[in-house]
Structures are given as C-alpha cells and as structure tokens.
CSV table of C-alpha atoms in Angstrom, one decimal:
chain,number,residue,atom,x,y,z
G,28,MET,CA,-2.8,-14.4,-21.0
G,29,ILE,CA,-3.2,-11.7,-18.4
G,30,GLY,CA,-1.3,-8.5,-18.5
G,31,TRP,CA,-0.6,-6.7,-15.2
G,32,TYR,CA,0.8,-3.2,-14.6
G,33,VAL,CA,2.4,-2.7,-11.2
G,34,HIS,CA,3.1,0.9,-10.1
G,35,HIS,CA,6.7,1.5,-8.9
G,36,HIS,CA,5.9,3.4,-5.7
G,37,GLY,CA,7.0,1.2,-2.8
G,38,TRP,CA,6.5,-2.6,-2.9
G,39,GLY,CA,2.8,-2.7,-1.9
G,40,HIS,CA,1.5,-3.1,-5.4
G,41,VAL,CA,4.0,-6.0,-6.1
G,42,THR,CA,2.9,-7.6,-2.8
G,43,ARG,CA,-0.7,-7.4,-3.8
G,44,MET,CA,-0.1,-8.8,-7.3
G,45,ARG,CA,1.8,-11.8,-5.8
G,46,ALA,CA,-0.9,-12.6,-3.3
G,47,ILE,CA,-3.6,-12.6,-6.0
G,48,ARG,CA,-1.4,-14.4,-8.6
G,49,ARG,CA,-1.5,-17.6,-6.6
G,50,HIS,CA,-5.2,-17.9,-7.3
G,51,LEU,CA,-5.0,-17.3,-11.1
G,52,SER,CA,-4.6,-20.2,-13.6
G,53,GLU,CA,-3.7,-18.1,-16.7
G,54,GLU,CA,-0.1,-17.0,-17.5
G,55,VAL,CA,0.6,-13.5,-16.2
G,56,THR,CA,3.0,-10.9,-17.7
G,57,VAL,CA,3.8,-8.0,-15.3
G,58,PHE,CA,4.9,-4.6,-16.5
G,59,SER,CA,6.7,-2.3,-14.1
G,60,SER,CA,9.5,0.2,-13.6
G,61,LEU,CA,10.6,-1.9,-10.6
G,62,PRO,CA,13.1,-4.7,-10.9
G,63,ALA,CA,11.7,-8.1,-10.9
G,64,PRO,CA,11.4,-9.6,-7.4
G,65,ASP,CA,12.9,-13.0,-6.6
G,66,SER,CA,10.9,-16.2,-7.0
G,67,LEU,CA,8.1,-15.1,-9.3
G,68,GLY,CA,7.1,-18.7,-9.9
G,69,ASP,CA,6.1,-20.6,-13.0
G,70,GLY,CA,3.8,-18.9,-15.5
G,71,THR,CA,4.8,-15.3,-14.5
G,72,THR,CA,7.0,-13.1,-16.7
G,73,TRP,CA,8.3,-9.7,-15.6
G,74,ILE,CA,9.0,-7.0,-18.2
G,75,ARG,CA,10.8,-4.0,-16.7
G,76,LEU,CA,9.7,-0.6,-18.2
G,77,PRO,CA,11.9,2.4,-18.6
G,78,ALA,CA,11.4,5.3,-16.2
G,79,ASP,CA,9.2,8.1,-17.2
G,80,ALA,CA,10.0,10.7,-14.5
G,81,ASP,CA,13.8,11.1,-14.8
G,82,PRO,CA,15.5,14.2,-16.2
G,83,VAL,CA,15.8,14.5,-20.0
G,84,VAL,CA,18.7,16.1,-21.8
G,85,GLY,CA,17.4,18.2,-24.7
G,86,PRO,CA,19.0,19.1,-28.1
G,87,ASP,CA,20.5,22.1,-26.4
G,88,GLY,CA,22.4,19.9,-24.0
G,89,VAL,CA,20.3,21.2,-21.0
G,90,SER,CA,18.9,18.6,-18.5
G,91,ARG,CA,15.3,19.3,-17.6
G,92,GLU,CA,12.9,17.6,-15.2
G,93,ALA,CA,10.0,15.8,-16.8
G,94,HIS,CA,7.5,18.3,-15.5
G,95,GLU,CA,9.5,21.2,-17.1
G,96,LEU,CA,8.9,19.7,-20.6
G,97,GLY,CA,5.3,20.9,-20.7
G,98,ASP,CA,1.9,20.2,-19.1
G,99,VAL,CA,2.2,16.7,-17.7
G,100,THR,CA,-1.6,16.5,-16.9
G,101,ALA,CA,-3.0,17.3,-20.4
G,102,GLY,CA,-5.0,20.1,-19.0
G,103,GLY,CA,-6.0,18.2,-15.9
G,104,ALA,CA,-7.4,15.2,-17.7
G,105,LEU,CA,-4.5,12.9,-16.7
G,106,HIS,CA,-2.1,12.6,-13.8
G,107,TRP,CA,1.2,12.0,-15.6
G,108,ALA,CA,1.9,12.2,-19.4
G,109,PRO,CA,5.1,14.2,-19.8
G,110,ILE,CA,5.6,15.8,-23.2
G,111,GLY,CA,8.5,14.5,-25.3
G,112,HIS,CA,9.8,12.2,-22.6
G,113,PRO,CA,11.5,9.2,-24.4
G,114,GLY,CA,10.9,6.9,-21.4
G,115,HIS,CA,7.2,7.6,-21.3
G,116,ARG,CA,6.9,7.0,-25.0
G,117,GLU,CA,8.9,3.8,-24.9
G,118,ARG,CA,7.0,2.2,-21.9
G,119,LEU,CA,3.7,2.6,-23.7
G,120,ALA,CA,5.2,1.3,-26.9
G,121,VAL,CA,6.4,-1.8,-25.0
G,122,ILE,CA,2.9,-2.5,-23.6
G,123,ALA,CA,1.3,-1.9,-27.1
G,124,ASP,CA,3.8,-4.3,-28.8
G,125,TRP,CA,3.1,-7.0,-26.2
G,126,ILE,CA,-0.6,-6.7,-26.6
G,127,ALA,CA,-0.3,-6.8,-30.4
G,128,ARG,CA,1.7,-10.1,-30.3
G,129,ASN,CA,-0.3,-12.0,-27.5
G,130,PRO,CA,-3.8,-13.2,-27.0
G,131,VAL,CA,-4.6,-11.0,-24.0
G,132,SER,CA,-7.7,-11.9,-22.1
G,133,VAL,CA,-7.6,-9.0,-19.6
G,134,PHE,CA,-5.2,-6.3,-18.4
G,135,VAL,CA,-5.0,-5.5,-14.7
G,136,VAL,CA,-3.8,-2.0,-13.7
G,137,ASP,CA,-2.5,-1.3,-10.2
G,138,VAL,CA,-2.4,1.7,-10.5
G,139,SER,CA,-2.3,4.2,-13.4
G,140,VAL,CA,-5.1,6.1,-15.1
G,141,GLU,CA,-2.9,6.5,-18.2
G,142,VAL,CA,-2.1,2.8,-18.6
G,143,THR,CA,-5.8,2.0,-18.0
G,144,ALA,CA,-7.0,4.4,-20.8
G,145,PHE,CA,-4.2,3.4,-23.1
G,146,VAL,CA,-4.8,-0.4,-22.8
G,147,ARG,CA,-8.6,0.1,-23.2
G,148,LEU,CA,-8.0,2.1,-26.4
G,149,LEU,CA,-6.1,-0.9,-27.7
G,150,GLY,CA,-9.2,-2.9,-27.3
G,151,VAL,CA,-8.3,-4.9,-24.2
G,152,PRO,CA,-10.7,-5.3,-21.2
G,153,THR,CA,-9.3,-3.7,-18.0
G,154,VAL,CA,-9.5,-4.4,-14.3
G,155,VAL,CA,-8.4,-1.5,-12.0
G,156,PHE,CA,-7.8,-1.3,-8.3
G,157,ALA,CA,-9.5,1.4,-6.3
G,158,GLN,CA,-7.7,3.2,-3.4
G,159,PRO,CA,-8.9,5.0,-0.3
G,160,GLY,CA,-8.9,8.8,-0.2
G,161,ASP,CA,-10.4,11.5,-2.3
G,162,ARG,CA,-10.3,10.2,-5.8
G,163,THR,CA,-13.0,12.3,-7.3
G,164,ASP,CA,-10.7,14.3,-9.6
G,165,SER,CA,-11.1,14.1,-13.4
G,166,PRO,CA,-8.2,11.6,-14.0
G,167,HIS,CA,-9.5,9.1,-11.5
G,168,ARG,CA,-13.0,9.4,-12.8
G,169,LEU,CA,-11.7,8.7,-16.3
G,170,GLY,CA,-9.9,5.6,-15.2
G,171,TYR,CA,-13.0,4.2,-13.4
G,172,ASP,CA,-15.2,5.1,-16.4
G,173,VAL,CA,-13.2,3.0,-18.9
G,174,ALA,CA,-12.6,0.1,-16.6
G,175,ASP,CA,-14.6,-3.1,-17.0
G,176,ARG,CA,-14.1,-4.0,-13.4
G,177,ILE,CA,-13.1,-2.0,-10.3
G,178,VAL,CA,-11.6,-4.1,-7.5
G,179,ALA,CA,-12.1,-2.4,-4.1
G,180,PRO,CA,-9.6,-4.0,-1.8
G,181,TRP,CA,-11.7,-3.4,1.3
G,182,ALA,CA,-14.8,-4.9,2.7
G,183,SER,CA,-18.1,-3.4,1.8
G,184,GLY,CA,-19.2,-0.8,4.3
G,185,THR,CA,-15.7,0.1,5.6
G,186,ILE,CA,-14.1,2.6,3.2
G,187,ASP,CA,-16.3,5.3,1.9
G,188,ALA,CA,-15.4,5.9,-1.7
G,189,ALA,CA,-17.7,8.6,-3.3
G,190,GLU,CA,-16.0,8.2,-6.6
G,191,LEU,CA,-17.4,4.7,-7.0
G,192,ALA,CA,-21.0,5.9,-6.8
G,193,GLY,CA,-22.7,5.4,-10.2
G,194,ARG,CA,-20.2,2.6,-11.1
G,195,ILE,CA,-21.3,0.1,-8.4
G,196,ASP,CA,-22.3,-2.5,-11.0
G,197,ARG,CA,-18.6,-2.8,-12.0
G,198,VAL,CA,-17.2,-2.7,-8.4
G,199,ARG,CA,-16.2,-5.8,-6.5
G,200,HIS,CA,-15.6,-5.3,-2.8
G,201,VAL,CA,-13.2,-8.2,-2.1
G,202,GLY,CA,-11.8,-7.3,1.3
G,203,ALA,CA,-8.3,-6.3,2.4
G,204,ILE,CA,-5.7,-8.4,0.6
G,205,SER,CA,-2.9,-9.8,2.7
G,206,ARG,CA,0.0,-12.0,1.6
G,207,TYR,CA,-0.5,-13.9,4.9
G,208,ASP,CA,-4.1,-14.8,4.5
G,209,GLY,CA,-4.7,-18.4,5.5
G,210,ARG,CA,-1.3,-18.8,7.2
G,211,ASP,CA,-1.3,-20.4,10.6
G,212,ARG,CA,-0.1,-18.3,13.5
G,213,ASP,CA,3.6,-18.7,14.1
G,214,GLY,CA,4.7,-18.5,17.7
G,215,GLY,CA,3.9,-16.0,20.5
G,216,GLU,CA,1.4,-18.1,22.4
G,217,ASP,CA,3.8,-18.8,25.3
G,218,ASP,CA,5.6,-15.5,25.2
G,219,THR,CA,4.9,-13.5,28.3
G,220,ALA,CA,7.1,-10.6,27.4
G,221,ARG,CA,5.4,-7.3,26.3
G,222,ARG,CA,6.7,-6.8,22.8
G,223,VAL,CA,6.1,-3.9,20.4
G,224,LEU,CA,6.9,-4.2,16.8
G,225,PHE,CA,7.6,-1.1,14.6
G,226,LEU,CA,6.9,-1.7,11.0
G,227,SER,CA,8.5,0.2,8.1
G,228,ARG,CA,9.6,3.9,8.1
G,229,THR,CA,6.6,5.1,10.2
G,230,LEU,CA,8.8,7.3,12.4
G,231,ASP,CA,11.9,9.4,11.8
G,232,GLN,CA,15.0,7.8,13.4
G,233,PRO,CA,15.4,10.3,16.3
G,234,GLU,CA,11.7,9.8,17.2
G,235,LEU,CA,12.0,6.1,16.9
G,236,ALA,CA,15.0,6.0,19.1
G,237,GLU,CA,13.4,8.1,21.8
G,238,THR,CA,10.2,6.1,21.7
G,239,ALA,CA,12.1,2.9,22.0
G,240,ASP,CA,14.0,4.2,25.0
G,241,LEU,CA,10.8,5.2,26.8
G,242,LEU,CA,9.3,1.8,26.1
G,243,THR,CA,12.4,-0.1,27.2
G,244,ALA,CA,12.3,1.8,30.4
G,245,GLN,CA,8.8,0.6,31.0
G,246,GLY,CA,9.7,-3.0,30.4
G,247,TRP,CA,8.7,-3.4,26.7
G,248,VAL,CA,10.8,-5.5,24.3
G,249,VAL,CA,11.2,-3.3,21.2
G,250,GLU,CA,11.5,-5.0,17.7
G,251,THR,CA,11.7,-3.4,14.3
G,252,ALA,CA,11.2,-4.6,10.7
G,253,GLY,CA,12.1,-2.0,8.1
G,254,ALA,CA,11.8,0.8,10.6
G,255,ARG,CA,15.5,1.6,10.8
G,256,GLY,CA,16.6,1.2,7.2
G,257,ASP,CA,19.0,-1.7,7.8
G,258,ASP,CA,16.5,-4.1,9.4
G,259,ARG,CA,14.4,-5.3,6.5
G,260,VAL,CA,12.7,-8.6,7.2
G,261,ASP,CA,11.5,-10.7,4.3
G,262,ASP,CA,8.9,-12.6,6.4
G,263,VAL,CA,7.5,-10.6,9.3
G,264,TRP,CA,4.7,-13.0,10.0
G,265,PRO,CA,6.3,-14.6,13.1
G,266,MET,CA,7.1,-11.1,14.5
G,267,LEU,CA,3.5,-10.0,13.9
G,268,CYS,CA,2.2,-13.0,15.7
G,269,ARG,CA,4.4,-12.7,18.8
G,270,ALA,CA,4.0,-8.9,19.1
G,271,THR,CA,1.8,-7.5,21.9
G,272,VAL,CA,1.3,-4.3,19.9
G,273,VAL,CA,2.3,-3.4,16.3
G,274,VAL,CA,3.0,0.2,15.3
G,275,SER,CA,2.4,0.7,11.6
G,276,ALA,CA,1.5,3.2,8.9
G,277,ALA,CA,-1.9,3.0,7.2
G,278,GLY,CA,-0.9,1.6,3.9
G,279,GLN,CA,-3.4,-1.0,2.5
G,280,ASN,CA,-1.0,-4.0,2.6
G,281,GLY,CA,0.3,-3.1,6.0
G,282,VAL,CA,-3.2,-2.8,7.5
G,283,ALA,CA,-4.3,-6.0,5.8
G,284,ASP,CA,-1.3,-7.9,7.4
G,285,LEU,CA,-2.4,-6.5,10.8
G,286,ALA,CA,-5.9,-7.8,10.2
G,287,ALA,CA,-4.5,-11.2,9.1
G,288,ALA,CA,-2.6,-11.5,12.3
G,289,GLY,CA,-5.5,-10.1,14.5
G,290,ALA,CA,-3.0,-7.6,15.9
G,291,ARG,CA,-3.4,-5.0,18.5
G,292,ALA,CA,-2.2,-2.0,16.6
G,293,VAL,CA,-1.2,1.6,16.7
G,294,VAL,CA,-1.6,3.1,13.3
G,295,LEU,CA,0.1,6.4,12.4
G,296,PRO,CA,-1.2,7.5,8.9
G,297,GLN,CA,1.5,9.0,6.7
G,298,ASP,CA,1.1,11.9,4.3
G,299,ARG,CA,0.2,10.4,0.9
G,300,PRO,CA,-1.5,11.7,-2.3
G,301,PHE,CA,-5.2,12.2,-2.1
G,302,GLY,CA,-5.2,11.7,1.7
G,303,GLU,CA,-5.1,7.9,1.3
G,304,GLN,CA,-3.7,6.9,4.7
G,305,GLU,CA,-5.6,9.6,6.6
G,306,HIS,CA,-8.8,8.3,5.2
G,307,THR,CA,-8.0,4.7,6.2
G,308,GLY,CA,-6.8,5.8,9.7
G,309,ARG,CA,-10.1,7.5,10.4
G,310,VAL,CA,-12.0,4.3,9.6
G,311,LEU,CA,-9.7,2.2,11.7
G,312,GLN,CA,-10.2,4.5,14.7
G,313,SER,CA,-13.9,5.1,14.4
G,314,ASP,CA,-14.7,1.4,13.9
G,315,GLY,CA,-12.4,0.2,16.7
G,316,TYR,CA,-9.9,-1.8,14.7
G,317,ALA,CA,-6.8,0.1,15.9
G,318,TRP,CA,-5.6,3.1,17.9
G,319,THR,CA,-4.5,5.9,15.7
G,320,GLY,CA,-2.5,9.1,16.0
G,321,PRO,CA,-1.1,11.8,13.6
G,322,ALA,CA,2.2,11.1,11.9
G,323,ASP,CA,3.8,13.8,14.0
G,324,SER,CA,2.8,12.2,17.3
G,325,THR,CA,5.4,12.7,20.0
G,326,PRO,CA,7.2,9.7,21.5
G,327,GLN,CA,5.3,10.2,24.7
G,328,GLN,CA,2.0,10.2,22.8
G,329,ILE,CA,3.0,7.0,20.9
G,330,VAL,CA,3.8,5.2,24.1
G,331,GLU,CA,0.4,6.2,25.5
G,332,LEU,CA,-1.3,4.8,22.4
G,333,ILE,CA,0.7,1.6,22.7
G,334,GLU,CA,-0.4,1.1,26.3
G,335,GLN,CA,-4.0,1.7,25.3
G,336,ALA,CA,-3.7,-0.7,22.4
G,337,SER,CA,-2.2,-3.4,24.6
G,338,ALA,CA,-5.4,-3.5,26.7
G,339,SER,CA,-7.7,-3.7,23.7
G,340,THR,CA,-9.2,-6.8,22.0
G,341,PRO,CA,-9.7,-5.8,18.4
G,342,ASP,CA,-12.0,-7.9,16.1
G,343,TRP,CA,-10.6,-7.6,12.6
G,344,ALA,CA,-13.2,-9.9,11.0
G,345,GLY,CA,-15.0,-7.0,9.4
G,346,TRP,CA,-11.9,-6.0,7.5
G,347,GLY,CA,-12.6,-8.9,5.2
G,348,VAL,CA,-9.1,-10.4,4.9
G,349,GLN,CA,-10.0,-14.1,4.8
G,350,GLY,CA,-10.4,-15.1,1.1
G,351,ALA,CA,-9.8,-11.6,-0.2
G,352,ALA,CA,-7.0,-12.5,-2.7
G,353,ALA,CA,-9.1,-15.4,-4.1
G,354,ARG,CA,-12.1,-13.0,-4.5
G,355,ALA,CA,-9.9,-10.5,-6.3
G,356,ALA,CA,-8.7,-13.3,-8.6
G,357,ARG,CA,-12.3,-14.2,-9.4
G,358,ALA,CA,-13.1,-10.6,-10.2
G,359,ILE,CA,-10.3,-10.7,-12.7
G,360,GLU,CA,-11.4,-14.0,-14.2
G,361,GLU,CA,-14.9,-12.6,-14.6
G,362,VAL,CA,-13.5,-10.2,-17.2
G,363,ALA,CA,-11.0,-12.6,-18.7
G,364,SER,CA,-13.8,-15.1,-19.5
C-alpha cells in the first residue's frame, strides 16, 4: 500500500501523480484538500482532507485568519503549522489513522515539509519531490533531510538545485514528467496555418486580447486552452501538436508537456514562491529550449518572441521526458521494497 500526499495548489501535483500512478503495481491512497478527479482508476483511493488555511471562529465569536492564531512557522522551522486550527489537526489525524490501520510500504509527498516530517515520525519511509528555485531555507532542508528518496523531476545537469548537495545519494533525477509521454503526435502535419496556442492564465485578459489582435492582424490563428477562464480543455495534446508556437508559463508540468510535444515555445515565467518559475525560465533560455520573457512583457514584445520562436528548431531531448514517469515510479518502488 502506497500513501501519496498531493498539494492543493493548482492541478499540477495531481497531474504528476496520475502520470506516475500508471507505472505502479501497488494500491495507492491519495490524501489532498482537492476534490477527487474523475476516473482515478482501479486500485486508487482518494481521501479528501479538511482545509488548514481557512478562517477560524474562536470562543469569543471572532473570525480570525489562520496566520493570526500564532506563529505558523514554529520559529522558522516549518512552512505552515497554524496553532489551534481544527482543520490542520484533523488532516494530520486522518493521515495518522490511515497509517495505523494499513500496511504502508512508502508514503510519497508532493509537496509538504510538514507531512513529510510527520509521516516519517510515524515510522513510514518517505519519498519527496524536489522543486526548482531557491529551496535552501530551513524547512526545505528539514524535508530533504528526513526523506528516504528525493525525486528530482528534471534531467541531471539542467536545473541547479544547491539544496540537494550533500544528499545526492538519495536523489533520483528522473527527467521532466509529462502526462503525454509516449503518446503519438496527433494532427498538425498537414496544417499550413501559422497557429499560436496560449496555455493557462499566463496573461491577464486585456493583455491576452491585445496580443491576440496583433497576431491575427499578422495572419496568425490564435487558440487558447485555459487562458481565458471559460476555455478549459481536458486534452490539449492535439492542440499542442498542431501549434506552430505555444505560449506557456514555466510550471513543471506545462514545460514537460511542451517537451513531450517538441514544441516551439515562448515561456513567460510567473511569480511563484521561492522563484520557482524564474529559475526554470533562465534554464530554458540559456540552454536553447524556448524563448522567454518576463511575466509583464508587453503584447508587442510577446508577438516578437512568438515570431522568433516560430523560426527556431528546439531539441527537447535533454529535458528528459521520455520514460520519466516510469523512472519516478521505480524510485518510489526502491523505497517500497
């Protein structure tokens, strides 16, 4: 039995779990504040955890934010451990009760320093996922110190992660994990139109609209998937394959999908904790994988980047997508065995 904690920010952690899950033979129980996605598949159970960051009404009848209840960082040792928050207490109790009642071989954490330390204190081996950016703070070091394996979802030699130095014997560089790894290309070979695909909320709506108008005036066909809010697409693979250029943020899953499709790309790193996307963006630009610009690039600058990208021939082989999910599964099974 494998336990798996999925962080609730966005859907990237869920997507990564599902890509790796296909390569695991053991039953998996997932814990997350997120609602269960559709079609989990046989052998996978989803346990929804209570929220631990919503306001709390105290005995005096006053509603307070979680960070107002006391030092949520335990003096800087942790990232999030709100004092006296019932949701925080209950979610850890749910995990502990499940561990007490099941023969758990390994617990995967993506991502939470607190869950990693808690599960390890319960005597369960842990596998954690590393992330780009500056993760040299005390909580991240604690999480890496107590982990039995650290899965780095990038190819060796791409992302520079200083915090993994001294722990390299437990690190497994598996490459970028994409849900589309191994899928045949789907369309686009006979399409002569110049198409640009905007993924997710990379641009604010006014900037997106102005950029789209400029591109249309220059003969581009503009497509979006999740960029407008009402245009979510469950399967963007055909759109990725037929796009001349894809405009994306620098999240790990999004970039992995670009690599799986061999896309010409413009990447606009977004502001994220610990400089995660800025770090990835610098590597993409310096190593020639994609054209990048700041998140506040003007529509004119974005159009220029798209034109430059359309004339490029990126080689994504070094990003290590092929077989990455299977390699991550093997790293987990190393600990489970």
